[in-house]
Amino acid sequence: MMWQDLIFLCGSVFSLLVLVPTLRDSMANIPLGTSLPSATIGIIYGTTFFTLGMTMSAVGSLLTGIMWSVIALLRSPHPLDHVFDAEDEATPRAAPPNAD
């Protein structure tokens, strides 16, 4: 085992721990411009580490890429969200009951 492999793994584990609150917060709103590039970088780094024989670093980076992918899926605004919101606003609502 190379010591560099362990250092990169520690960095990835730290990233994973820091990202957990974002997944737990249902009100979090992370732009796709942040989450998708981060996911891509994690997966590319993981693949690169694997080809270098740095298995622990590869696993850590791939898990970080997967975490960012889940954040992109669950915590990013989606392009069609505003279409559905506009349809909801266009639907007339019943008047509130009269208190008389």
PDB file of C-alpha atoms in Angstrom, residues 11 15 40 52 59 64:
ATOM      1  CA  GLY A  11      -9.764  13.165   1.412  1.00  0.00           C
ATOM      2  CA  SER A  15     -15.786  14.851   1.203  1.00  0.00           C
ATOM      3  CA  THR A  40     -18.043  13.649 -13.353  1.00  0.00           C
ATOM      4  CA  LEU A  52      -2.855   3.319 -11.388  1.00  0.00           C
ATOM      5  CA  VAL A  59     -13.200   3.496  -4.304  1.00  0.00           C
ATOM      6  CA  THR A  64     -17.741  10.732  -3.991  1.00  0.00           C
TER       7      THR A  64
END
